Amino acid sequence: MNISEIFFGKDIISLDQFDRKSVELLFRQVTKIKKTPTKKLLKILSGKIIALLFFEPSTRTFSSNAAAIKRLGGQTIEHQNPMQNSSVVKGETIEDTIKMIEQYSDAIVIRHPLVGTAKKSAQVANIPVINAGDGIGEHPTQALLDMFTVYEKHKHLNNIKGLMVGDLLNGRTIHSIIKCLSLFPNNTLYLLSPKQLRLSNKDLEEAKKRKIKLVEIKSFEEIPADCHFWYWTRVQKERFTDKREYEKLKLTFILTKKLVEKKAGKNTLIMHPLPRVGEIETAVDTDPRAVYLTTEPKNGMYIRMALFSLILGNS
Ligand code: CP
């Protein structure tokens, strides 16, 4: 299959739908988009309207999708808080909401607190649906932008040694990244989390069936030398029913300048999907290896530009 056959008109719901070739072709398209002159870019989504339905708060995913669409000459319909500002308040179902929005748009980007809602929306809609995060399920475009950032730096996505820290149970980006890296051979991820926030047994079992090695570690002392990346994550307050438990766990593992100096390799990317809420010291921000405030969010826009151009683009 060529790149157009793989992506044109397709939904993006999970990393399960990708293979190594489709990830590599997408990354090639990102590199191409980055070099394309503005005037040419503006033709790609000319005349297209994409709906952004965000049932959960967002800074990066919402803004980078909106920017990507506008930089490609498209326009947006934006619902940033449909639980309060749309007819969902009156009891309209997600199915009916999607059926309505597709009358007005060419694709839908949806974020929702319930796992499976993006998939359900895609089943209802006759236009492409892109998952912008479904509860603790997946966040495929975040994983793709993160792995593009690793690929851009290290020039490969095999033989990767990565560290993932924080809320591995609830972190949807974590779930998608594990799936993404499992498409490439000889990758190892070291996992560090409070024991209450370990990756679920189901996810651990599933990873065992894939081509990826997961190694659970218990302390900073066990972080291996020269990781290709460190991926810190926030403890996800909104997923806790017991807020005292959240308070107890939220700052279990703080990334300090001292730790970076002691344990990071000279080429280790320091990453975080953001927002951060205290788990990375601001003193780390100026380290040249830290990309969470710069390259990562910027690549978020480019990966979405690449996806829209392939899914909807005027050839
Ligand atoms: N990384 C990410 O999903 O950030 P937002 O919640 O701000 O979109």
PDB file of C-alpha atoms and ligand atoms in Angstrom:
ATOM      1  CA  MET A   1       0.000   0.000   0.000  1.00  0.00           C
ATOM      2  CA  ASN A   2       1.228   3.516  -0.714  1.00  0.00           C
ATOM      3  CA  ILE A   3       1.001   6.390   1.762  1.00  0.00           C
ATOM      4  CA  SER A   4      -2.262   7.702   0.339  1.00  0.00           C
ATOM      5  CA  GLU A   5      -3.958   4.282   0.557  1.00  0.00           C
ATOM      6  CA  ILE A   6      -2.819   3.928   4.174  1.00  0.00           C
ATOM      7  CA  PHE A   7      -4.083   7.278   5.421  1.00  0.00           C
ATOM      8  CA  PHE A   8      -6.629   8.904   3.078  1.00  0.00           C
ATOM      9  CA  GLY A   9     -10.085   9.074   4.673  1.00  0.00           C
ATOM     10  CA  LYS A  10      -8.977   7.009   7.691  1.00  0.00           C
ATOM     11  CA  ASP A  11      -9.722   7.422  11.422  1.00  0.00           C
ATOM     12  CA  ILE A  12      -6.847   7.685  13.899  1.00  0.00           C
ATOM     13  CA  ILE A  13      -8.056   5.947  17.060  1.00  0.00           C
ATOM     14  CA  SER A  14      -5.214   3.800  18.379  1.00  0.00           C
ATOM     15  CA  LEU A  15      -1.584   2.894  17.740  1.00  0.00           C
ATOM     16  CA  ASP A  16      -2.983  -0.621  17.142  1.00  0.00           C
ATOM     17  CA  GLN A  17      -3.858   0.444  13.620  1.00  0.00           C
ATOM     18  CA  PHE A  18      -0.229   1.343  12.774  1.00  0.00           C
ATOM     19  CA  ASP A  19       2.629  -0.826  11.612  1.00  0.00           C
ATOM     20  CA  ARG A  20       6.286   0.076  11.238  1.00  0.00           C
ATOM     21  CA  LYS A  21       5.847   1.173   7.633  1.00  0.00           C
ATOM     22  CA  SER A  22       2.916   3.515   8.330  1.00  0.00           C
ATOM     23  CA  VAL A  23       4.808   5.195  11.196  1.00  0.00           C
ATOM     24  CA  GLU A  24       7.884   5.646   8.988  1.00  0.00           C
ATOM     25  CA  LEU A  25       5.807   7.035   6.107  1.00  0.00           C
ATOM     26  CA  LEU A  26       4.052   9.448   8.467  1.00  0.00           C
ATOM     27  CA  PHE A  27       7.398  10.665   9.835  1.00  0.00           C
ATOM     28  CA  ARG A  28       8.623  11.201   6.275  1.00  0.00           C
ATOM     29  CA  GLN A  29       5.535  13.332   5.633  1.00  0.00           C
ATOM     30  CA  VAL A  30       6.270  15.413   8.785  1.00  0.00           C
ATOM     31  CA  THR A  31       9.775  16.130   7.497  1.00  0.00           C
ATOM     32  CA  LYS A  32       8.321  17.107   4.109  1.00  0.00           C
ATOM     33  CA  ILE A  33       5.681  19.389   5.680  1.00  0.00           C
ATOM     34  CA  LYS A  34       8.377  21.129   7.730  1.00  0.00           C
ATOM     35  CA  LYS A  35      10.163  22.082   4.493  1.00  0.00           C
ATOM     36  CA  THR A  36       7.082  23.066   2.476  1.00  0.00           C
ATOM     37  CA  PRO A  37       6.586  26.803   1.784  1.00  0.00           C
ATOM     38  CA  THR A  38       3.602  28.470   3.485  1.00  0.00           C
ATOM     39  CA  LYS A  39       1.844  29.320   0.217  1.00  0.00           C
ATOM     40  CA  LYS A  40       1.813  25.668  -0.822  1.00  0.00           C
ATOM     41  CA  LEU A  41       0.754  24.489   2.646  1.00  0.00           C
ATOM     42  CA  LEU A  42      -2.280  26.790   2.589  1.00  0.00           C
ATOM     43  CA  LYS A  43      -3.766  24.888  -0.363  1.00  0.00           C
ATOM     44  CA  ILE A  44      -3.750  21.501   1.386  1.00  0.00           C
ATOM     45  CA  LEU A  45      -6.930  21.956   3.463  1.00  0.00           C
ATOM     46  CA  SER A  46      -8.394  24.844   1.486  1.00  0.00           C
ATOM     47  CA  GLY A  47     -12.196  24.598   1.642  1.00  0.00           C
ATOM     48  CA  LYS A  48     -12.109  21.998   4.450  1.00  0.00           C
ATOM     49  CA  ILE A  49     -13.660  22.377   7.914  1.00  0.00           C
ATOM     50  CA  ILE A  50     -12.558  20.256  10.857  1.00  0.00           C
ATOM     51  CA  ALA A  51     -14.488  20.068  14.122  1.00  0.00           C
ATOM     52  CA  LEU A  52     -12.613  20.073  17.429  1.00  0.00           C
ATOM     53  CA  LEU A  53     -14.783  18.540  20.165  1.00  0.00           C
ATOM     54  CA  PHE A  54     -12.966  18.679  23.480  1.00  0.00           C
ATOM     55  CA  PHE A  55     -15.007  17.204  26.341  1.00  0.00           C
ATOM     56  CA  GLU A  56     -11.905  17.481  28.582  1.00  0.00           C
ATOM     57  CA  PRO A  57      -9.618  20.506  29.065  1.00  0.00           C
ATOM     58  CA  SER A  58      -6.595  20.919  26.812  1.00  0.00           C
ATOM     59  CA  THR A  59      -3.941  23.481  25.999  1.00  0.00           C
ATOM     60  CA  ARG A  60      -1.550  21.713  23.615  1.00  0.00           C
ATOM     61  CA  THR A  61      -3.717  19.197  21.764  1.00  0.00           C
ATOM     62  CA  PHE A  62      -6.489  21.702  21.099  1.00  0.00           C
ATOM     63  CA  SER A  63      -4.188  24.557  20.087  1.00  0.00           C
ATOM     64  CA  SER A  64      -1.835  22.474  17.962  1.00  0.00           C
ATOM     65  CA  ASN A  65      -4.740  20.893  16.080  1.00  0.00           C
ATOM     66  CA  ALA A  66      -6.290  24.320  15.471  1.00  0.00           C
ATOM     67  CA  ALA A  67      -2.926  25.731  14.374  1.00  0.00           C
ATOM     68  CA  ALA A  68      -2.241  22.736  12.109  1.00  0.00           C
ATOM     69  CA  ILE A  69      -5.616  23.085  10.357  1.00  0.00           C
ATOM     70  CA  LYS A  70      -5.212  26.852   9.887  1.00  0.00           C
ATOM     71  CA  ARG A  71      -1.624  26.562   8.657  1.00  0.00           C
ATOM     72  CA  LEU A  72      -2.942  24.167   5.988  1.00  0.00           C
ATOM     73  CA  GLY A  73      -5.622  26.649   4.923  1.00  0.00           C
ATOM     74  CA  GLY A  74      -8.545  24.886   6.619  1.00  0.00           C
ATOM     75  CA  GLN A  75     -11.071  26.168   9.123  1.00  0.00           C
ATOM     76  CA  THR A  76     -12.389  24.881  12.433  1.00  0.00           C
ATOM     77  CA  ILE A  77     -15.600  24.409  14.384  1.00  0.00           C
ATOM     78  CA  GLU A  78     -14.551  24.539  18.023  1.00  0.00           C
ATOM     79  CA  HIS A  79     -16.364  23.096  21.057  1.00  0.00           C
ATOM     80  CA  GLN A  80     -14.066  23.440  24.049  1.00  0.00           C
ATOM     81  CA  ASN A  81     -16.474  22.558  26.805  1.00  0.00           C
ATOM     82  CA  PRO A  82     -19.431  20.708  25.269  1.00  0.00           C
ATOM     83  CA  MET A  83     -20.470  19.324  28.685  1.00  0.00           C
ATOM     84  CA  GLN A  84     -21.528  22.899  29.506  1.00  0.00           C
ATOM     85  CA  ASN A  85     -21.841  24.777  26.224  1.00  0.00           C
ATOM     86  CA  SER A  86     -23.508  22.363  23.801  1.00  0.00           C
ATOM     87  CA  SER A  87     -26.793  20.482  23.650  1.00  0.00           C
ATOM     88  CA  VAL A  88     -25.126  17.684  25.613  1.00  0.00           C
ATOM     89  CA  VAL A  89     -26.347  19.769  28.594  1.00  0.00           C
ATOM     90  CA  LYS A  90     -29.909  19.076  27.421  1.00  0.00           C
ATOM     91  CA  GLY A  91     -29.193  15.338  27.262  1.00  0.00           C
ATOM     92  CA  GLU A  92     -28.088  14.878  23.643  1.00  0.00           C
ATOM     93  CA  THR A  93     -26.129  11.643  23.238  1.00  0.00           C
ATOM     94  CA  ILE A  94     -22.591  11.409  21.891  1.00  0.00           C
ATOM     95  CA  GLU A  95     -23.935   9.491  18.889  1.00  0.00           C
ATOM     96  CA  ASP A  96     -26.395  12.266  17.979  1.00  0.00           C
ATOM     97  CA  THR A  97     -23.754  14.944  18.631  1.00  0.00           C
ATOM     98  CA  ILE A  98     -21.370  13.238  16.211  1.00  0.00           C
ATOM     99  CA  LYS A  99     -24.111  12.766  13.591  1.00  0.00           C
ATOM    100  CA  MET A 100     -24.829  16.497  13.773  1.00  0.00           C
ATOM    101  CA  ILE A 101     -21.235  17.671  13.667  1.00  0.00           C
ATOM    102  CA  GLU A 102     -20.507  15.546  10.603  1.00  0.00           C
ATOM    103  CA  GLN A 103     -23.158  17.483   8.678  1.00  0.00           C
ATOM    104  CA  TYR A 104     -20.975  20.578   9.031  1.00  0.00           C
ATOM    105  CA  SER A 105     -17.419  19.288   8.813  1.00  0.00           C
ATOM    106  CA  ASP A 106     -14.945  17.078   6.946  1.00  0.00           C
ATOM    107  CA  ALA A 107     -13.334  15.458   9.995  1.00  0.00           C
ATOM    108  CA  ILE A 108     -13.718  15.397  13.772  1.00  0.00           C
ATOM    109  CA  VAL A 109     -11.011  15.569  16.439  1.00  0.00           C
ATOM    110  CA  ILE A 110     -12.444  14.377  19.750  1.00  0.00           C
ATOM    111  CA  ARG A 111     -11.190  14.291  23.339  1.00  0.00           C
ATOM    112  CA  HIS A 112     -13.435  12.609  25.894  1.00  0.00           C
ATOM    113  CA  PRO A 113     -13.081  11.314  29.472  1.00  0.00           C
ATOM    114  CA  LEU A 114     -14.503   7.866  28.650  1.00  0.00           C
ATOM    115  CA  VAL A 115     -12.271   5.165  27.168  1.00  0.00           C
ATOM    116  CA  GLY A 116     -13.648   4.048  23.811  1.00  0.00           C
ATOM    117  CA  THR A 117     -15.570   7.225  22.947  1.00  0.00           C
ATOM    118  CA  ALA A 118     -13.339   8.068  19.973  1.00  0.00           C
ATOM    119  CA  LYS A 119     -13.855   4.547  18.627  1.00  0.00           C
ATOM    120  CA  LYS A 120     -17.598   4.773  19.191  1.00  0.00           C
ATOM    121  CA  SER A 121     -17.655   8.169  17.414  1.00  0.00           C
ATOM    122  CA  ALA A 122     -15.742   6.710  14.469  1.00  0.00           C
ATOM    123  CA  GLN A 123     -18.302   3.907  14.198  1.00  0.00           C
ATOM    124  CA  VAL A 124     -21.131   6.454  14.007  1.00  0.00           C
ATOM    125  CA  ALA A 125     -19.430   8.992  11.726  1.00  0.00           C
ATOM    126  CA  ASN A 126     -18.996   8.798   7.982  1.00  0.00           C
ATOM    127  CA  ILE A 127     -16.065  11.215   8.118  1.00  0.00           C
ATOM    128  CA  PRO A 128     -12.612  10.641   9.666  1.00  0.00           C
ATOM    129  CA  VAL A 129     -12.401  10.800  13.463  1.00  0.00           C
ATOM    130  CA  ILE A 130      -9.140  11.470  15.312  1.00  0.00           C
ATOM    131  CA  ASN A 131      -8.712  10.462  18.930  1.00  0.00           C
ATOM    132  CA  ALA A 132      -7.283  13.393  20.925  1.00  0.00           C
ATOM    133  CA  GLY A 133      -7.307  11.352  24.153  1.00  0.00           C
ATOM    134  CA  ASP A 134     -10.003   9.012  25.482  1.00  0.00           C
ATOM    135  CA  GLY A 135      -9.859   8.860  29.268  1.00  0.00           C
ATOM    136  CA  ILE A 136      -7.023   6.610  30.381  1.00  0.00           C
ATOM    137  CA  GLY A 137      -7.117   4.778  27.037  1.00  0.00           C
ATOM    138  CA  GLU A 138      -4.887   6.218  24.328  1.00  0.00           C
ATOM    139  CA  HIS A 139      -3.563   9.491  22.965  1.00  0.00           C
ATOM    140  CA  PRO A 140      -2.204   8.351  19.602  1.00  0.00           C
ATOM    141  CA  THR A 141      -1.191  11.711  18.121  1.00  0.00           C
ATOM    142  CA  GLN A 142       0.736  12.623  21.297  1.00  0.00           C
ATOM    143  CA  ALA A 143       2.636   9.325  21.110  1.00  0.00           C
ATOM    144  CA  LEU A 144       3.398   9.923  17.438  1.00  0.00           C
ATOM    145  CA  LEU A 145       4.710  13.428  18.091  1.00  0.00           C
ATOM    146  CA  ASP A 146       6.800  12.131  20.983  1.00  0.00           C
ATOM    147  CA  MET A 147       8.271   9.295  18.973  1.00  0.00           C
ATOM    148  CA  PHE A 148       8.873  11.619  16.020  1.00  0.00           C
ATOM    149  CA  THR A 149      10.856  13.808  18.436  1.00  0.00           C
ATOM    150  CA  VAL A 150      12.941  10.778  19.480  1.00  0.00           C
ATOM    151  CA  TYR A 151      13.372   9.723  15.838  1.00  0.00           C
ATOM    152  CA  GLU A 152      14.407  13.224  14.751  1.00  0.00           C
ATOM    153  CA  LYS A 153      17.093  13.324  17.437  1.00  0.00           C
ATOM    154  CA  HIS A 154      18.456   9.774  17.294  1.00  0.00           C
ATOM    155  CA  LYS A 155      17.618   8.909  13.627  1.00  0.00           C
ATOM    156  CA  HIS A 156      16.141   5.520  14.530  1.00  0.00           C
ATOM    157  CA  LEU A 157      13.293   3.974  16.547  1.00  0.00           C
ATOM    158  CA  ASN A 158      14.834   0.538  17.019  1.00  0.00           C
ATOM    159  CA  ASN A 159      17.444  -0.327  19.676  1.00  0.00           C
ATOM    160  CA  ILE A 160      15.919   2.386  21.853  1.00  0.00           C
ATOM    161  CA  LYS A 161      16.382   2.504  25.616  1.00  0.00           C
ATOM    162  CA  GLY A 162      13.752   4.741  27.257  1.00  0.00           C
ATOM    163  CA  LEU A 163      12.654   5.600  30.782  1.00  0.00           C
ATOM    164  CA  MET A 164       9.009   6.306  31.660  1.00  0.00           C
ATOM    165  CA  VAL A 165       8.167   7.779  35.031  1.00  0.00           C
ATOM    166  CA  GLY A 166       5.001   8.701  36.917  1.00  0.00           C
ATOM    167  CA  ASP A 167       1.384   7.655  36.421  1.00  0.00           C
ATOM    168  CA  LEU A 168       1.771   4.683  34.108  1.00  0.00           C
ATOM    169  CA  LEU A 169      -1.652   3.304  35.044  1.00  0.00           C
ATOM    170  CA  ASN A 170      -3.649   6.334  33.921  1.00  0.00           C
ATOM    171  CA  GLY A 171      -1.277   7.966  31.439  1.00  0.00           C
ATOM    172  CA  ARG A 172      -2.844   7.532  28.019  1.00  0.00           C
ATOM    173  CA  THR A 173       0.261   8.780  26.227  1.00  0.00           C
ATOM    174  CA  ILE A 174       2.239   5.999  27.951  1.00  0.00           C
ATOM    175  CA  HIS A 175      -0.147   3.363  26.599  1.00  0.00           C
ATOM    176  CA  SER A 176       0.171   4.667  23.043  1.00  0.00           C
ATOM    177  CA  ILE A 177       3.973   5.066  23.207  1.00  0.00           C
ATOM    178  CA  ILE A 178       4.444   1.457  24.349  1.00  0.00           C
ATOM    179  CA  LYS A 179       2.400   0.314  21.348  1.00  0.00           C
ATOM    180  CA  CYS A 180       4.346   2.598  19.006  1.00  0.00           C
ATOM    181  CA  LEU A 181       7.780   1.456  20.175  1.00  0.00           C
ATOM    182  CA  SER A 182       6.678  -2.176  20.064  1.00  0.00           C
ATOM    183  CA  LEU A 183       6.434  -1.858  16.259  1.00  0.00           C
ATOM    184  CA  PHE A 184      10.234  -1.535  16.057  1.00  0.00           C
ATOM    185  CA  PRO A 185      12.761  -4.211  17.073  1.00  0.00           C
ATOM    186  CA  ASN A 186      14.942  -4.408  20.156  1.00  0.00           C
ATOM    187  CA  ASN A 187      13.403  -1.622  22.259  1.00  0.00           C
ATOM    188  CA  THR A 188      13.476  -1.555  26.058  1.00  0.00           C
ATOM    189  CA  LEU A 189      11.445   0.679  28.340  1.00  0.00           C
ATOM    190  CA  TYR A 190      12.299   1.104  32.013  1.00  0.00           C
ATOM    191  CA  LEU A 191       9.186   1.874  34.055  1.00  0.00           C
ATOM    192  CA  LEU A 192       9.255   3.779  37.339  1.00  0.00           C
ATOM    193  CA  SER A 193       6.043   4.580  39.194  1.00  0.00           C
ATOM    194  CA  PRO A 194       4.469   4.422  42.630  1.00  0.00           C
ATOM    195  CA  LYS A 195       3.236   0.847  43.027  1.00  0.00           C
ATOM    196  CA  GLN A 196      -0.392   2.035  42.996  1.00  0.00           C
ATOM    197  CA  LEU A 197       0.212   3.581  39.557  1.00  0.00           C
ATOM    198  CA  ARG A 198       2.040   0.713  37.857  1.00  0.00           C
ATOM    199  CA  LEU A 199       1.028  -0.219  34.348  1.00  0.00           C
ATOM    200  CA  SER A 200      -2.034  -2.480  34.637  1.00  0.00           C
ATOM    201  CA  ASN A 201      -1.507  -6.248  34.498  1.00  0.00           C
ATOM    202  CA  LYS A 202      -3.533  -6.266  31.285  1.00  0.00           C
ATOM    203  CA  ASP A 203      -1.182  -3.746  29.652  1.00  0.00           C
ATOM    204  CA  LEU A 204       1.881  -5.624  30.948  1.00  0.00           C
ATOM    205  CA  GLU A 205       0.528  -8.906  29.564  1.00  0.00           C
ATOM    206  CA  GLU A 206      -0.299  -7.298  26.241  1.00  0.00           C
ATOM    207  CA  ALA A 207       3.186  -5.778  25.983  1.00  0.00           C
ATOM    208  CA  LYS A 208       4.710  -9.228  26.547  1.00  0.00           C
ATOM    209  CA  LYS A 209       3.010 -10.419  23.373  1.00  0.00           C
ATOM    210  CA  ARG A 210       4.539  -7.506  21.449  1.00  0.00           C
ATOM    211  CA  LYS A 211       8.132  -6.905  20.399  1.00  0.00           C
ATOM    212  CA  ILE A 212       9.101  -4.758  23.389  1.00  0.00           C
ATOM    213  CA  LYS A 213      10.896  -5.353  26.673  1.00  0.00           C
ATOM    214  CA  LEU A 214       9.455  -3.646  29.760  1.00  0.00           C
ATOM    215  CA  VAL A 215      11.576  -3.504  32.908  1.00  0.00           C
ATOM    216  CA  GLU A 216      10.001  -2.243  36.122  1.00  0.00           C
ATOM    217  CA  ILE A 217      12.434  -0.421  38.403  1.00  0.00           C
ATOM    218  CA  LYS A 218      11.898   0.891  41.914  1.00  0.00           C
ATOM    219  CA  SER A 219      14.201   3.888  42.339  1.00  0.00           C
ATOM    220  CA  PHE A 220      16.319   6.507  40.593  1.00  0.00           C
ATOM    221  CA  GLU A 221      19.390   4.403  41.430  1.00  0.00           C
ATOM    222  CA  GLU A 222      18.228   1.774  38.945  1.00  0.00           C
ATOM    223  CA  ILE A 223      17.947   4.167  35.976  1.00  0.00           C
ATOM    224  CA  PRO A 224      20.293   2.787  33.309  1.00  0.00           C
ATOM    225  CA  ALA A 225      23.002   4.920  31.744  1.00  0.00           C
ATOM    226  CA  ASP A 226      22.582   6.622  28.380  1.00  0.00           C
ATOM    227  CA  CYS A 227      18.843   6.308  27.797  1.00  0.00           C
ATOM    228  CA  HIS A 228      17.692   7.754  24.474  1.00  0.00           C
ATOM    229  CA  PHE A 229      14.900   9.518  26.340  1.00  0.00           C
ATOM    230  CA  TRP A 230      13.374  10.101  29.733  1.00  0.00           C
ATOM    231  CA  TYR A 231       9.610  10.547  29.655  1.00  0.00           C
ATOM    232  CA  TRP A 232       8.246  12.084  32.831  1.00  0.00           C
ATOM    233  CA  THR A 233       4.473  12.232  33.413  1.00  0.00           C
ATOM    234  CA  ARG A 234       2.025  13.918  35.772  1.00  0.00           C
ATOM    235  CA  VAL A 235       0.005  11.935  38.283  1.00  0.00           C
ATOM    236  CA  GLN A 236      -3.491  12.284  36.776  1.00  0.00           C
ATOM    237  CA  LYS A 237      -5.531  13.965  39.504  1.00  0.00           C
ATOM    238  CA  GLU A 238      -8.758  13.753  37.483  1.00  0.00           C
ATOM    239  CA  ARG A 239      -8.643   9.930  37.487  1.00  0.00           C
ATOM    240  CA  PHE A 240      -8.607   9.621  41.320  1.00  0.00           C
ATOM    241  CA  THR A 241     -11.800   9.127  43.325  1.00  0.00           C
ATOM    242  CA  ASP A 242      -9.834   9.538  46.577  1.00  0.00           C
ATOM    243  CA  LYS A 243      -8.115  12.941  46.416  1.00  0.00           C
ATOM    244  CA  ARG A 244      -6.070  12.153  49.570  1.00  0.00           C
ATOM    245  CA  GLU A 245      -4.500   9.254  47.677  1.00  0.00           C
ATOM    246  CA  TYR A 246      -3.642  11.661  44.847  1.00  0.00           C
ATOM    247  CA  GLU A 247      -2.039  14.113  47.307  1.00  0.00           C
ATOM    248  CA  LYS A 248       0.007  11.254  48.757  1.00  0.00           C
ATOM    249  CA  LEU A 249       1.305  10.085  45.375  1.00  0.00           C
ATOM    250  CA  LYS A 250       1.508  13.204  43.226  1.00  0.00           C
ATOM    251  CA  LEU A 251       5.145  14.119  43.860  1.00  0.00           C
ATOM    252  CA  THR A 252       6.647  10.676  44.453  1.00  0.00           C
ATOM    253  CA  PHE A 253       9.206  11.134  41.660  1.00  0.00           C
ATOM    254  CA  ILE A 254      10.425  14.672  41.019  1.00  0.00           C
ATOM    255  CA  LEU A 255      12.855  15.348  38.196  1.00  0.00           C
ATOM    256  CA  THR A 256      15.522  17.693  39.543  1.00  0.00           C
ATOM    257  CA  LYS A 257      18.498  19.380  37.931  1.00  0.00           C
ATOM    258  CA  LYS A 258      20.654  17.312  40.252  1.00  0.00           C
ATOM    259  CA  LEU A 259      19.173  14.052  38.954  1.00  0.00           C
ATOM    260  CA  VAL A 260      19.649  15.152  35.346  1.00  0.00           C
ATOM    261  CA  GLU A 261      23.296  15.995  36.046  1.00  0.00           C
ATOM    262  CA  LYS A 262      23.843  12.688  37.811  1.00  0.00           C
ATOM    263  CA  LYS A 263      21.958  10.209  35.635  1.00  0.00           C
ATOM    264  CA  ALA A 264      21.027  11.558  32.180  1.00  0.00           C
ATOM    265  CA  GLY A 265      23.288  10.805  29.220  1.00  0.00           C
ATOM    266  CA  LYS A 266      24.636  13.584  27.054  1.00  0.00           C
ATOM    267  CA  ASN A 267      22.102  12.726  24.327  1.00  0.00           C
ATOM    268  CA  THR A 268      19.165  11.780  26.580  1.00  0.00           C
ATOM    269  CA  LEU A 269      16.050  13.706  25.546  1.00  0.00           C
ATOM    270  CA  ILE A 270      14.132  14.970  28.573  1.00  0.00           C
ATOM    271  CA  MET A 271      10.454  14.741  27.692  1.00  0.00           C
ATOM    272  CA  HIS A 272       7.011  15.279  29.235  1.00  0.00           C
ATOM    273  CA  PRO A 273       3.635  15.473  27.450  1.00  0.00           C
ATOM    274  CA  LEU A 274       2.642  18.305  29.822  1.00  0.00           C
ATOM    275  CA  PRO A 275       0.969  19.856  31.716  1.00  0.00           C
ATOM    276  CA  ARG A 276       3.427  19.440  34.593  1.00  0.00           C
ATOM    277  CA  VAL A 277       2.313  20.116  38.127  1.00  0.00           C
ATOM    278  CA  GLY A 278       5.510  20.079  40.135  1.00  0.00           C
ATOM    279  CA  GLU A 279       7.093  16.816  38.966  1.00  0.00           C
ATOM    280  CA  ILE A 280       9.812  18.602  36.934  1.00  0.00           C
ATOM    281  CA  GLU A 281      11.816  21.375  38.589  1.00  0.00           C
ATOM    282  CA  THR A 282      11.792  24.536  36.462  1.00  0.00           C
ATOM    283  CA  ALA A 283      15.598  24.558  36.784  1.00  0.00           C
ATOM    284  CA  VAL A 284      15.621  21.664  34.281  1.00  0.00           C
ATOM    285  CA  ASP A 285      13.884  23.786  31.608  1.00  0.00           C
ATOM    286  CA  THR A 286      17.055  25.424  30.333  1.00  0.00           C
ATOM    287  CA  ASP A 287      18.976  22.163  29.978  1.00  0.00           C
ATOM    288  CA  PRO A 288      19.620  21.697  26.236  1.00  0.00           C
ATOM    289  CA  ARG A 289      18.331  18.126  26.512  1.00  0.00           C
ATOM    290  CA  ALA A 290      14.905  19.282  27.769  1.00  0.00           C
ATOM    291  CA  VAL A 291      12.393  19.409  24.888  1.00  0.00           C
ATOM    292  CA  TYR A 292       9.047  19.463  26.696  1.00  0.00           C
ATOM    293  CA  LEU A 293       8.553  23.222  26.312  1.00  0.00           C
ATOM    294  CA  THR A 294      10.007  23.521  22.829  1.00  0.00           C
ATOM    295  CA  THR A 295      10.500  20.732  20.266  1.00  0.00           C
ATOM    296  CA  GLU A 296       7.812  18.401  21.614  1.00  0.00           C
ATOM    297  CA  PRO A 297       4.864  20.842  21.427  1.00  0.00           C
ATOM    298  CA  LYS A 298       6.125  22.243  18.118  1.00  0.00           C
ATOM    299  CA  ASN A 299       6.318  18.734  16.664  1.00  0.00           C
ATOM    300  CA  GLY A 300       2.755  18.279  17.936  1.00  0.00           C
ATOM    301  CA  MET A 301       1.639  20.822  15.382  1.00  0.00           C
ATOM    302  CA  TYR A 302       3.734  19.283  12.603  1.00  0.00           C
ATOM    303  CA  ILE A 303       2.580  15.709  13.231  1.00  0.00           C
ATOM    304  CA  ARG A 304      -1.038  16.916  13.071  1.00  0.00           C
ATOM    305  CA  MET A 305      -0.335  18.864   9.881  1.00  0.00           C
ATOM    306  CA  ALA A 306       1.125  15.694   8.387  1.00  0.00           C
ATOM    307  CA  LEU A 307      -1.867  13.608   9.456  1.00  0.00           C
ATOM    308  CA  PHE A 308      -4.459  16.087   8.169  1.00  0.00           C
ATOM    309  CA  SER A 309      -2.607  16.426   4.880  1.00  0.00           C
ATOM    310  CA  LEU A 310      -2.670  12.652   4.423  1.00  0.00           C
ATOM    311  CA  ILE A 311      -6.197  12.001   5.694  1.00  0.00           C
ATOM    312  CA  LEU A 312      -7.972  14.911   3.997  1.00  0.00           C
ATOM    313  CA  GLY A 313      -5.487  16.767   1.838  1.00  0.00           C
ATOM    314  CA  ASN A 314      -6.169  18.142  -1.613  1.00  0.00           C
ATOM    315  CA  SER A 315      -3.565  16.349  -3.695  1.00  0.00           C
TER     316      SER A 315
HETATM  317  N1   CP B   1      -0.175  16.713  26.013  1.00  0.00           N
HETATM  318  C1   CP B   1      -1.459  17.024  26.120  1.00  0.00           C
HETATM  319  O1   CP B   1      -2.352  16.234  25.786  1.00  0.00           O
HETATM  320  O2   CP B   1      -1.695  18.277  26.637  1.00  0.00           O
HETATM  321  P1   CP B   1      -3.117  18.964  26.735  1.00  0.00           P
HETATM  322  O3   CP B   1      -3.921  18.177  27.742  1.00  0.00           O
HETATM  323  O4   CP B   1      -2.856  20.375  27.174  1.00  0.00           O
HETATM  324  O5   CP B   1      -3.758  18.886  25.384  1.00  0.00           O
END
